Tab-separated table of C-alpha atoms and ligand atoms in Angstrom:
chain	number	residue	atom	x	y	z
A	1	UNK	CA	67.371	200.834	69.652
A	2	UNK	CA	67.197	204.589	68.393
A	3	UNK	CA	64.763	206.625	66.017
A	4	UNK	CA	67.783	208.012	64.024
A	5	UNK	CA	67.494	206.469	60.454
A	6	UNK	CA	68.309	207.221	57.344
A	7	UNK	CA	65.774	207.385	54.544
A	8	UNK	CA	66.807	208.138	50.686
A	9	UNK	CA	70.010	209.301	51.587
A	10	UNK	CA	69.162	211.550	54.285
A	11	UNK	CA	69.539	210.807	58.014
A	12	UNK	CA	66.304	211.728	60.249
A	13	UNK	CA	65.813	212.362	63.817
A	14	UNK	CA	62.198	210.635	64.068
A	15	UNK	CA	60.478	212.251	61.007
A	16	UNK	CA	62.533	215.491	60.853
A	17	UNK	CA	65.637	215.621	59.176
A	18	UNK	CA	68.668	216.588	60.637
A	19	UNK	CA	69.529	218.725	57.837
A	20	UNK	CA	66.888	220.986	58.657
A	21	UNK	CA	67.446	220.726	62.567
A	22	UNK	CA	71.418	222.294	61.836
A	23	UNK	CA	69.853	224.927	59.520
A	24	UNK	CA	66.985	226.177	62.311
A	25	UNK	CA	69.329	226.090	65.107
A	26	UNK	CA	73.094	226.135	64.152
A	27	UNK	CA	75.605	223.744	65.063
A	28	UNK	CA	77.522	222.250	67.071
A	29	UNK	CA	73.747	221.021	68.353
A	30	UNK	CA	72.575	218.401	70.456
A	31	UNK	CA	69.486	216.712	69.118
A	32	UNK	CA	67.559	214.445	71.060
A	33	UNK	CA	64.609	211.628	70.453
A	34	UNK	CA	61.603	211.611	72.693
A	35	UNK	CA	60.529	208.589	71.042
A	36	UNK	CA	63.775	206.875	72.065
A	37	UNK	CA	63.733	208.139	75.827
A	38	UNK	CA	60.639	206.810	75.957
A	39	UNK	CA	60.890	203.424	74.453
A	40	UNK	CA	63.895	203.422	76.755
A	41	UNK	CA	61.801	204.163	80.083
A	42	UNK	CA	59.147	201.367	78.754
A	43	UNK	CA	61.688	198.603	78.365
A	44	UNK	CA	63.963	199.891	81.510
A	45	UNK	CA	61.780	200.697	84.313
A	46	UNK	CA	59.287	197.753	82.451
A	47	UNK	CA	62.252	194.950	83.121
A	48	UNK	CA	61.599	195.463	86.694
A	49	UNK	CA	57.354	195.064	86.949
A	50	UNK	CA	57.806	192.055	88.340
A	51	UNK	CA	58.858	193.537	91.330
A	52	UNK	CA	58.037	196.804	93.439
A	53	UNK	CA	60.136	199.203	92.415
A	54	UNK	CA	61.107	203.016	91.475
A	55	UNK	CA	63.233	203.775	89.229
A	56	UNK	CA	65.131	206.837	89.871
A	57	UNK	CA	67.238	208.574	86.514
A	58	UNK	CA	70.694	209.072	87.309
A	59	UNK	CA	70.484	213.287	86.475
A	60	UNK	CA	74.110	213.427	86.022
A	61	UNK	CA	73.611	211.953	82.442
A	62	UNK	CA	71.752	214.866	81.258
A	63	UNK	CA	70.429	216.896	83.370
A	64	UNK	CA	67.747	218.917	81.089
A	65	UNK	CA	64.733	220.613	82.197
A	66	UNK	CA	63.150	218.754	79.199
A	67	UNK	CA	64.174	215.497	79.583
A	68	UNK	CA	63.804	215.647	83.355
A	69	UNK	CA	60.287	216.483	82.554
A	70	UNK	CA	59.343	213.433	80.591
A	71	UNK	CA	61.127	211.151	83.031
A	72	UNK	CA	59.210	212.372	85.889
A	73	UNK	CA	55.759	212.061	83.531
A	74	UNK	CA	56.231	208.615	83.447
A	75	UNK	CA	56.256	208.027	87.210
A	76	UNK	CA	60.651	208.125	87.340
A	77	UNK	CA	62.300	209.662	90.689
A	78	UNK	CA	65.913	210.964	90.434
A	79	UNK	CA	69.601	209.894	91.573
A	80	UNK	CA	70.853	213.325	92.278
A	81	UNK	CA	74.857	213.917	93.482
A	82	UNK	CA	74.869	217.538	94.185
A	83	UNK	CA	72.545	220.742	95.312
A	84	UNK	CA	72.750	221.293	92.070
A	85	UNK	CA	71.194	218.541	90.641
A	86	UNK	CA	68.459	218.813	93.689
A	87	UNK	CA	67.194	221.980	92.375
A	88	UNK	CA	66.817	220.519	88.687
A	89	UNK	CA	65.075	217.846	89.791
A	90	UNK	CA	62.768	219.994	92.280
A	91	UNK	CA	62.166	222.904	89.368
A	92	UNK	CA	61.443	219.747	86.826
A	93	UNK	CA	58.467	218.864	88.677
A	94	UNK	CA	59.986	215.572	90.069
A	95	UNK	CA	58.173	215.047	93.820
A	96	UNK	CA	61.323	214.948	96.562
A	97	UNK	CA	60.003	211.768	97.785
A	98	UNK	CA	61.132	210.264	94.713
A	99	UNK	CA	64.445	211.304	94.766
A	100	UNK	CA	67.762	210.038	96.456
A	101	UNK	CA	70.809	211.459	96.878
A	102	UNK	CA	74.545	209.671	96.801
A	103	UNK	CA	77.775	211.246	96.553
A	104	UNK	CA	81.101	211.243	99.096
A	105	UNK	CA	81.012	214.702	99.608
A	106	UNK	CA	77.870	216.705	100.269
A	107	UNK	CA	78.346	219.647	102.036
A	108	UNK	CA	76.052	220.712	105.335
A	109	UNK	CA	73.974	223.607	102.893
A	110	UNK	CA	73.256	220.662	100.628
A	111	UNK	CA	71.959	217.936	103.599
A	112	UNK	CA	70.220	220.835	104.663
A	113	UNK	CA	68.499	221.203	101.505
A	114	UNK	CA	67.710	217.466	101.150
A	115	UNK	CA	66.364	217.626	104.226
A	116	UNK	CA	63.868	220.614	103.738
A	117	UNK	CA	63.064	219.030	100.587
A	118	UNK	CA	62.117	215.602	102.167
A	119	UNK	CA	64.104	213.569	99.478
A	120	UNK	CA	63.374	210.170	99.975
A	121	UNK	CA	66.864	208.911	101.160
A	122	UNK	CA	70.482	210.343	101.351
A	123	UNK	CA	72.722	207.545	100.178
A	124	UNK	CA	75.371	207.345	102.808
A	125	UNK	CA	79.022	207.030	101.755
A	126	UNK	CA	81.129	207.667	105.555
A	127	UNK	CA	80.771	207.612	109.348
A	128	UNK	CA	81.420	211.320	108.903
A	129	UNK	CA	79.324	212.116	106.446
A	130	UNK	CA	76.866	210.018	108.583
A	131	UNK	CA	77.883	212.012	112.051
A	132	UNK	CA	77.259	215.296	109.876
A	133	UNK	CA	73.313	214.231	108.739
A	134	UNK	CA	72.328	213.215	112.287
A	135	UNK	CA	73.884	216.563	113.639
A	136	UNK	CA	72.582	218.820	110.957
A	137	UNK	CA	68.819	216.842	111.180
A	138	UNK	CA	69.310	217.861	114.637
A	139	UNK	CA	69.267	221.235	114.336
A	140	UNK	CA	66.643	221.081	111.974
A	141	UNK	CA	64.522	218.985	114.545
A	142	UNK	CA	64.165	215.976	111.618
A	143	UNK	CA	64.598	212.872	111.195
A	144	UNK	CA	67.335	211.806	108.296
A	145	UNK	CA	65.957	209.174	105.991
A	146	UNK	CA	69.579	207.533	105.513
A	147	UNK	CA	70.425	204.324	103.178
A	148	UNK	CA	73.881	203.252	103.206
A	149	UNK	CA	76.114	202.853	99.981
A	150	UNK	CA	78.371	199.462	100.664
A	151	UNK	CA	81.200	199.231	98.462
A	152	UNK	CA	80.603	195.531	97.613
A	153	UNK	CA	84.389	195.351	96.109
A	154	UNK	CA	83.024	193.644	93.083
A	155	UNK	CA	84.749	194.045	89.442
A	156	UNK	CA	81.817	195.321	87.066
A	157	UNK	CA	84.558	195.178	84.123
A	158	UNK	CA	85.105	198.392	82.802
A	159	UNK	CA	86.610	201.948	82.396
A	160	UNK	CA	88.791	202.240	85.475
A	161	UNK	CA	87.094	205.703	85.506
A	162	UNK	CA	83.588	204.550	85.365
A	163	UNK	CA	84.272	201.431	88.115
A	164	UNK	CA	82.376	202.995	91.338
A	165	UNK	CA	82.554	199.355	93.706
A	166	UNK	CA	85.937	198.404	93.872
A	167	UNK	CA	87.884	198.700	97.163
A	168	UNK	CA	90.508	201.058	96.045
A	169	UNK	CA	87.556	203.510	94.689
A	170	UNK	CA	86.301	206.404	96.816
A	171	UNK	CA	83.082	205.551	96.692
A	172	UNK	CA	80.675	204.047	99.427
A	173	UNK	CA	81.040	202.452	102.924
A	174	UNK	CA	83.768	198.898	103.298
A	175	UNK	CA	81.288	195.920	103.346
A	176	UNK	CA	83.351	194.593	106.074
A	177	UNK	CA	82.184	197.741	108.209
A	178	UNK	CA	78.081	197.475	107.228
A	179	UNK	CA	77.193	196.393	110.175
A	180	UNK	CA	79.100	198.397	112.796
A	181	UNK	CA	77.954	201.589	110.645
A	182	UNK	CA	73.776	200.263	110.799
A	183	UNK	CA	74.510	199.572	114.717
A	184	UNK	CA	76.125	203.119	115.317
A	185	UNK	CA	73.066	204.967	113.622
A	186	UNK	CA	70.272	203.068	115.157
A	187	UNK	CA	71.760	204.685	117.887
A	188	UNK	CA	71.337	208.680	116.349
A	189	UNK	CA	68.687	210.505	117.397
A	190	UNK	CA	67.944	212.279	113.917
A	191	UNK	CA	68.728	209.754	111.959
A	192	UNK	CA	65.488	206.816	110.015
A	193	UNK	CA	67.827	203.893	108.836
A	194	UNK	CA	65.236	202.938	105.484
A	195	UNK	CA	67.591	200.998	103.209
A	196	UNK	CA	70.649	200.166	101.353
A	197	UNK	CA	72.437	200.965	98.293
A	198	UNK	CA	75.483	200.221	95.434
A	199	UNK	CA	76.392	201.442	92.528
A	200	UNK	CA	79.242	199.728	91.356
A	201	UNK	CA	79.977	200.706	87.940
A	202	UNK	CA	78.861	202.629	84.751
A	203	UNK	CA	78.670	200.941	80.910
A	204	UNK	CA	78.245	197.368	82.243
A	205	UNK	CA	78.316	195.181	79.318
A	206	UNK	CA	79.015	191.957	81.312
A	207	UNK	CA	75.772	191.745	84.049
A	208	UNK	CA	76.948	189.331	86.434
A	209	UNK	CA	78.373	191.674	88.485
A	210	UNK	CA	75.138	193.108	89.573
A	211	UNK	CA	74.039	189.422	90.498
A	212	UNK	CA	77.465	189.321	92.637
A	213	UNK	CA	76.806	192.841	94.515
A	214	UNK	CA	72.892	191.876	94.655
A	215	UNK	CA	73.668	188.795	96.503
A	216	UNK	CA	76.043	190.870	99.295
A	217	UNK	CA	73.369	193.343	99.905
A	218	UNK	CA	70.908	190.889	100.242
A	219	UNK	CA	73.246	188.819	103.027
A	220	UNK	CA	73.937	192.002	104.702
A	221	UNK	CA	70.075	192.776	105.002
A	222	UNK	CA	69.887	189.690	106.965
A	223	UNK	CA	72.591	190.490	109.287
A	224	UNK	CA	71.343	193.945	109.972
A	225	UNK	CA	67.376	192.481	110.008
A	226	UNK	CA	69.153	190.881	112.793
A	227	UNK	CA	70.212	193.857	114.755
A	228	UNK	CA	66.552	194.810	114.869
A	229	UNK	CA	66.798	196.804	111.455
A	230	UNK	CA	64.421	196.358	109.109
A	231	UNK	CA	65.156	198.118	105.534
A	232	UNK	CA	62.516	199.526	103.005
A	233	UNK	CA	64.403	199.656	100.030
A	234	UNK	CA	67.426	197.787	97.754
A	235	UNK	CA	69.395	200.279	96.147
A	236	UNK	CA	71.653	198.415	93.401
A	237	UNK	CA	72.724	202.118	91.695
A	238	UNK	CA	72.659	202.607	87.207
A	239	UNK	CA	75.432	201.021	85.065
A	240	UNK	CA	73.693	199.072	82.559
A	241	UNK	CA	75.835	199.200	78.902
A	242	UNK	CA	74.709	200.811	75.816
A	243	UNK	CA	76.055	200.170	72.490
A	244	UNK	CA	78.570	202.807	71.149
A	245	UNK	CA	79.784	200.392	68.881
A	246	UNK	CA	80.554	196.437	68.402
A	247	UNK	CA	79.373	195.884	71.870
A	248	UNK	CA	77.048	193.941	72.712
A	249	UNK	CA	75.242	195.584	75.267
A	250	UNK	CA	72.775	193.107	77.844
A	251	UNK	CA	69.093	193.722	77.353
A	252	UNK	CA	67.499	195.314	80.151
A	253	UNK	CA	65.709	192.247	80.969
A	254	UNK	CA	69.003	190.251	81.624
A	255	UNK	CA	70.169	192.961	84.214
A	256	UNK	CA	66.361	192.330	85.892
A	257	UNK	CA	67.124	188.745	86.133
A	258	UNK	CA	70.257	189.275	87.605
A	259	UNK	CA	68.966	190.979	90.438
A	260	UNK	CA	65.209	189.960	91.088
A	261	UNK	CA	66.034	186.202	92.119
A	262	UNK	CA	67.600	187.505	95.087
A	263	UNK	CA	66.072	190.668	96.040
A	264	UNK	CA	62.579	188.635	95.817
A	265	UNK	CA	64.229	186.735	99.156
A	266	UNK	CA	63.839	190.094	101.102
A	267	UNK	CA	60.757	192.099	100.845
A	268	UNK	CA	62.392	194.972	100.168
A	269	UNK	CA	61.318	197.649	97.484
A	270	UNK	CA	63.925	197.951	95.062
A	271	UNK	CA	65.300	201.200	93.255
A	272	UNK	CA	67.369	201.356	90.664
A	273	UNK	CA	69.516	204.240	89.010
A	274	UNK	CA	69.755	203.945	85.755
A	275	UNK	CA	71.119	207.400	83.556
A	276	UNK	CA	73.119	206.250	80.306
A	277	UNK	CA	70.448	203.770	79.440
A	278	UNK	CA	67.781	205.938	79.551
A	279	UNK	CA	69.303	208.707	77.513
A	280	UNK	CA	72.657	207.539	75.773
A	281	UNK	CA	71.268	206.221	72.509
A	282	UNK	CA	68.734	208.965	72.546
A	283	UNK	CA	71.218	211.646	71.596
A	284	UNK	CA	73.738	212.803	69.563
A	285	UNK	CA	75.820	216.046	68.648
A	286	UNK	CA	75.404	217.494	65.270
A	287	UNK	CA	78.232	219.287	63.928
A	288	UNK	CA	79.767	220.839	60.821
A	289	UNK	CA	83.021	220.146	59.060
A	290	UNK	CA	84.710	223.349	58.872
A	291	UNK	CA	87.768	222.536	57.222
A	292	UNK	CA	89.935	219.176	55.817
A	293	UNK	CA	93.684	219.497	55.934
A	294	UNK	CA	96.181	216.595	55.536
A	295	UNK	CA	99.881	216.676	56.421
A	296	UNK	CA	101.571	214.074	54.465
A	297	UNK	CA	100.980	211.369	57.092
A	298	UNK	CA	97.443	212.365	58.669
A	299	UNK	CA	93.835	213.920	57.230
A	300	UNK	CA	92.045	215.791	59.911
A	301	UNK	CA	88.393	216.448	59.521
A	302	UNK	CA	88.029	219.757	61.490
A	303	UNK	CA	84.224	220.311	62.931
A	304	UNK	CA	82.546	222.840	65.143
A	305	UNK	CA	81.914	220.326	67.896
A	306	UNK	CA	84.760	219.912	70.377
A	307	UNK	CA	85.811	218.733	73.699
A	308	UNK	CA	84.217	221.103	75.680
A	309	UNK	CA	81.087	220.085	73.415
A	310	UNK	CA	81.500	215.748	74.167
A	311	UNK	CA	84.577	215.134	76.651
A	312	UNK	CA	84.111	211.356	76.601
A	313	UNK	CA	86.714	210.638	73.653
A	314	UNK	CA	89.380	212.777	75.388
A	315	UNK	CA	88.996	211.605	78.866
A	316	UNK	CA	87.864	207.541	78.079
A	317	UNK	CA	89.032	207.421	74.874
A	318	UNK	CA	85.691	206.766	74.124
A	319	UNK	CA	84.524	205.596	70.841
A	320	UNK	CA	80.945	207.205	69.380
A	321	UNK	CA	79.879	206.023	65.618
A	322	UNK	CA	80.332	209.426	63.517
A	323	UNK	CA	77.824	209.288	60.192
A	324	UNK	CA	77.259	211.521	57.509
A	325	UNK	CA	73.890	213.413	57.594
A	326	UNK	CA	73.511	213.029	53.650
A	327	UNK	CA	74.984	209.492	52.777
A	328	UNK	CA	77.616	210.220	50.577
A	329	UNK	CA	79.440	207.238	48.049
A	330	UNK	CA	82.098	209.033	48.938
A	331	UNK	CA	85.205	206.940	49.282
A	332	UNK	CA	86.293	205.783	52.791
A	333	UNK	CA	89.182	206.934	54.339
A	334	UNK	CA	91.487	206.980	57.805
A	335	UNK	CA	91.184	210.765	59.236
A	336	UNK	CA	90.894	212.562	62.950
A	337	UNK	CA	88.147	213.778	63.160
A	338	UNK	CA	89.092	216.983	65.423
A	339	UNK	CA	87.372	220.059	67.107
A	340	UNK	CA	89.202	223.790	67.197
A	341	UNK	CA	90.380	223.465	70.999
A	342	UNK	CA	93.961	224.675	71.495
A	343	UNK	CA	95.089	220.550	72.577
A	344	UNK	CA	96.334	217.510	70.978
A	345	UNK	CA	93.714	215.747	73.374
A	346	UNK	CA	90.588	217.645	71.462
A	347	UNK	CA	89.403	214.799	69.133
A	348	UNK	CA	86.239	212.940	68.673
A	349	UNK	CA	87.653	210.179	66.919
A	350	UNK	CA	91.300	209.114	66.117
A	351	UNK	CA	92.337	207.256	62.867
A	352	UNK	CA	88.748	206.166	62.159
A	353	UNK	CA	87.120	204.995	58.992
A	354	UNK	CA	84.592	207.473	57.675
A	355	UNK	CA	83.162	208.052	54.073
A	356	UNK	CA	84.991	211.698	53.347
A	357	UNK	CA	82.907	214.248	53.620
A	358	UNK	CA	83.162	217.436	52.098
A	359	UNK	CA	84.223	221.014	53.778
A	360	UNK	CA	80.558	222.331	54.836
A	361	UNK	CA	79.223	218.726	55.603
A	362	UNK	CA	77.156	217.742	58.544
A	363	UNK	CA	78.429	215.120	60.079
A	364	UNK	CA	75.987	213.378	63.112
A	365	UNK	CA	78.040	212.290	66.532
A	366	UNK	CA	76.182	209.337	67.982
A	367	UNK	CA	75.314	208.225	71.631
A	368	UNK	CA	75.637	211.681	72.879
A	369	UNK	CA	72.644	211.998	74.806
A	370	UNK	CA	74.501	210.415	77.927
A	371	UNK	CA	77.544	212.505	79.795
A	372	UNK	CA	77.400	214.797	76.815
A	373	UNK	CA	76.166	218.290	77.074
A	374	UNK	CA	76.096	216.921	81.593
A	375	UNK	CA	79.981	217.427	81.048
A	376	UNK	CA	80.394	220.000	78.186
A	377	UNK	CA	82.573	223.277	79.280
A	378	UNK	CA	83.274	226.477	78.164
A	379	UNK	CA	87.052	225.933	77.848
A	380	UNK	CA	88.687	228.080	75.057
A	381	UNK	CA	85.313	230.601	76.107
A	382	UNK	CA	83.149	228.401	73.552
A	383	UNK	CA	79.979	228.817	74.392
A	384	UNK	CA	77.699	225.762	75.171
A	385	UNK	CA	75.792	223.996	72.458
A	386	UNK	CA	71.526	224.503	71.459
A	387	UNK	CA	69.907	221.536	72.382
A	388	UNK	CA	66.584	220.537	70.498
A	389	UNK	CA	63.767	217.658	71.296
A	390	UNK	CA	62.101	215.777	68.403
A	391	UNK	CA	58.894	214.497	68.937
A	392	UNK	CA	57.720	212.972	65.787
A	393	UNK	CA	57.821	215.981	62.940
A	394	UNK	CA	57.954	218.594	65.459
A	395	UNK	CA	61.419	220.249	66.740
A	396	UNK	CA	61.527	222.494	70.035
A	397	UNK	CA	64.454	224.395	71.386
A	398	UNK	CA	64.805	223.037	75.047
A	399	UNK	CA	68.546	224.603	75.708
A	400	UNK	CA	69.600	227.615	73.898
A	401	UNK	CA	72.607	227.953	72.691
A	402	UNK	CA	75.287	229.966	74.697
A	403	UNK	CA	75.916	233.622	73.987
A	404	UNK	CA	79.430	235.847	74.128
A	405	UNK	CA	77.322	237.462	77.142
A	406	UNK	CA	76.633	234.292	78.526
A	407	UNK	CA	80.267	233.881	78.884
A	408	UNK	CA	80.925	236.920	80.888
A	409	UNK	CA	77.785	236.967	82.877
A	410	UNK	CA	78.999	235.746	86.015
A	411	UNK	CA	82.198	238.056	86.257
A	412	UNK	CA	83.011	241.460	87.816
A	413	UNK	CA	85.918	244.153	86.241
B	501	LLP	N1	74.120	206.007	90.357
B	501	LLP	C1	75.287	206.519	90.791
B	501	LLP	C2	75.530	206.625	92.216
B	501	LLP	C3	76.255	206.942	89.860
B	501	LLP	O1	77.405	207.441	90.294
B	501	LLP	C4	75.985	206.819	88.472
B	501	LLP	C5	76.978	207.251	87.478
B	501	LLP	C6	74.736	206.304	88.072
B	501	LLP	C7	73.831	205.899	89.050
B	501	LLP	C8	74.317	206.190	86.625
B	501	LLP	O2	75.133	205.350	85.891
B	501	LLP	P1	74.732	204.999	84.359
B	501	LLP	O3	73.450	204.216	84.375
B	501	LLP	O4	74.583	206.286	83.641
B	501	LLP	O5	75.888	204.222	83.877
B	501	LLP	N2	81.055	210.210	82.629
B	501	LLP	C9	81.097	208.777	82.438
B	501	LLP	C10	80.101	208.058	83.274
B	501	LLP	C11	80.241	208.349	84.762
B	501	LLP	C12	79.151	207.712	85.580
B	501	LLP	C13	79.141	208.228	86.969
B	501	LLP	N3	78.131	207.687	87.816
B	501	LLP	C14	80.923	208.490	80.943
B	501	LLP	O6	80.790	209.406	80.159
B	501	LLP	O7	80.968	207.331	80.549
């Protein structure tokens, strides 16, 4: 469910058109729906009322001052992965006890900045990493609020680069060893054991895997209620699906009922971490078609937007609905639909169906609110994209564009 619709030919972004959106602000531009993040929150965070619960936006989807900013107006914490993405979330207004903080590597600056921040919980993933809170809470004199990521080893069915809780992935603590890790920090000095987490996947179109990892969290509270523990919070990470295009992505009411029935057994608050479905469908990239060549066996639509602008075709192979901003009766045809980037790999879509448009033509990427401008780059020195919020007629600039200067900023002769 989106507010980008078409109406007499012409495709809107809520009531403004997109038209005028590429002529204020240039292309390639990321555009973005208020009225769809917040629909989203409603029916997201909403699915979960039965239940106490925060629900903390994964920032890694899109990590925008502005977006951050409405999330955290409606109550939302933050999954945050980096320093980085603690300061965003700080500056954004979002309070550090709403905010946790996973990722296999943090380095000692960034525990020590969790820490002076008093994030809510830092989301385990080693006995190092584990050995290196308790040591650097130490010298802080603190205690480490610590929740402990369990790699359940459960399939959630997708993108072997978006599956997070399988055993041969990096990510999180062998369920196997849960309980000698709880017993050997109960035993830290610096460290306040408060919960335990998962994340086991991103674009989950199938939800039974959550009920799967659910249920092994739930038994391993048990066993470590046993050892005197008593955990505060369920963790069960993001994930949920969003449609891109025929899928059929679960509602978020069926990923609620996959995990309610058994958290409800425990007591414990649940948090959930939920980034594409908040902001994926809220999105998309606007670009223009510069030129149209064909070479006898291929037509490639050339546009201003490229990989360094939406990476998810080139690394996934990811597929995102491409529609003309005027609706054309132009015939259909099979083109590429390619960006300027110096690499065979710099295409938004490969040997897809799209009404030809016309050299000059806006053309409107779709889904791109998710992992879009999070993972753009300035490879071949393009500078980054504008970004722009709609909120009913009215358009603001929340992300300038990039300049040359921009480029160079950083460097020294
Ligand atoms: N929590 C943790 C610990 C995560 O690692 C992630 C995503 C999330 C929550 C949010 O997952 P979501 O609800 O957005 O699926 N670049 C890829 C997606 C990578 C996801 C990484 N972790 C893409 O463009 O599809």
């Amino acid at each position: 469910m989106h507010w980008f619709q078409y109406e007499d030919g012409r495709l809107l972004c809520e009531d403004v058109p997109l038209q005028n959106a590429a002529e204020e602000y240039g292309t390639p531009l990321f555009v973005y729906s208020q009225a769809t993040i917040e629909r989203h929150i409603h029916t997201i965070d909403g699915a979960f009322n039965d239940v106490d619960h925060l629900t903390c936006y994964s920032v890694k989807a899109n990590a925008n001052r502005a977006l951050l900013k409405i999330l955290t107006d409606y109550g939302l914490g933050a999954d945050i992965v980096s320093g980085g993405e603690l300061f965003r979330a700080l500056r954004a207004g979002i309070p550090a006890n709403r905010i946790v903080y996973s990722g296999v590597g943090k380095t000692d600056q960034e525990i020590q900045f969790a820490l002076e921040s008093g994030i809510l919980a830092l989301n385990v993933e080693s006995e190092s990493e584990l050995r290196a809170i308790n040591r650097i809470a130490g010298n802080m004199n603190k205690k480490a609020p610590v929740s402990f990521r369990i790699n359940p080893d459960v399939d959630p069915k997708t993108h072997p680069y978006t599956s997070t809780g399988l055993k041969k992935n990096k990510f999180g603590i062998p369920h196997s060893e849960a309980l000698k890790v709880y017993k050997e920090a109960s035993a830290m000095s610096n460290i306040t054991i408060v919960g335990i987490d998962a994340h086991i996947g991103s674009q989950l179109i199938d939800v039974s895997p959550y009920r799967e990892a659910t249920e092994l969290l739930v038994k391993l509270v048990n066993e470590i209620c046993e050892l005197g523990i008593d955990l505060k919070f369920i963790d069960i990470g993001g994930g949920l699906g969003i449609k891109y295009g025929d899928e059929e992505p679960p509602d978020p009411s069926q990923w609620a009922h996959m995990i309610i029935p058994a958290l409800k057994k425990t007591g414990c608050k649940l948090i959930i971490e939920p980034g594409r479905s908040l902001i994926g469908n809220a999105g998309i990239l606007l670009t223009r078609v510069l030129y149209i060549k064909t070479n006898g066996i291929k037509t490639f639509v050339i546009v201003d937007a490229a990989m360094n602008d939406l990476f998810r075709p080139s690394l996934y192979g990811s597929y995102h609905d491409i529609l003309p901003v005027t609706d054309t009766n132009e015939e259909k045809q099979i083109v590429d639909v390619v960006g300027p980037i110096c690499e065979s790999g710099d295409f938004i879509a490969k040997d897809r169906i799209i009404s030809m448009p016309k050299e000059g033509d806006l053309l409107a990427i779709m889904s791109a609110g998710a992992y879009g401008m999070s993972m753009s780059s300035n490879y071949n020195s393009r500078p980054r994209a504008a970004e722009v919020l709609i909120n009913r007629d009215t358009m603001k600039m929340v992300g300038r564009r990039e300049t040359y200067d921009d480029l160079i900023g950083r460097e020294t002769d």
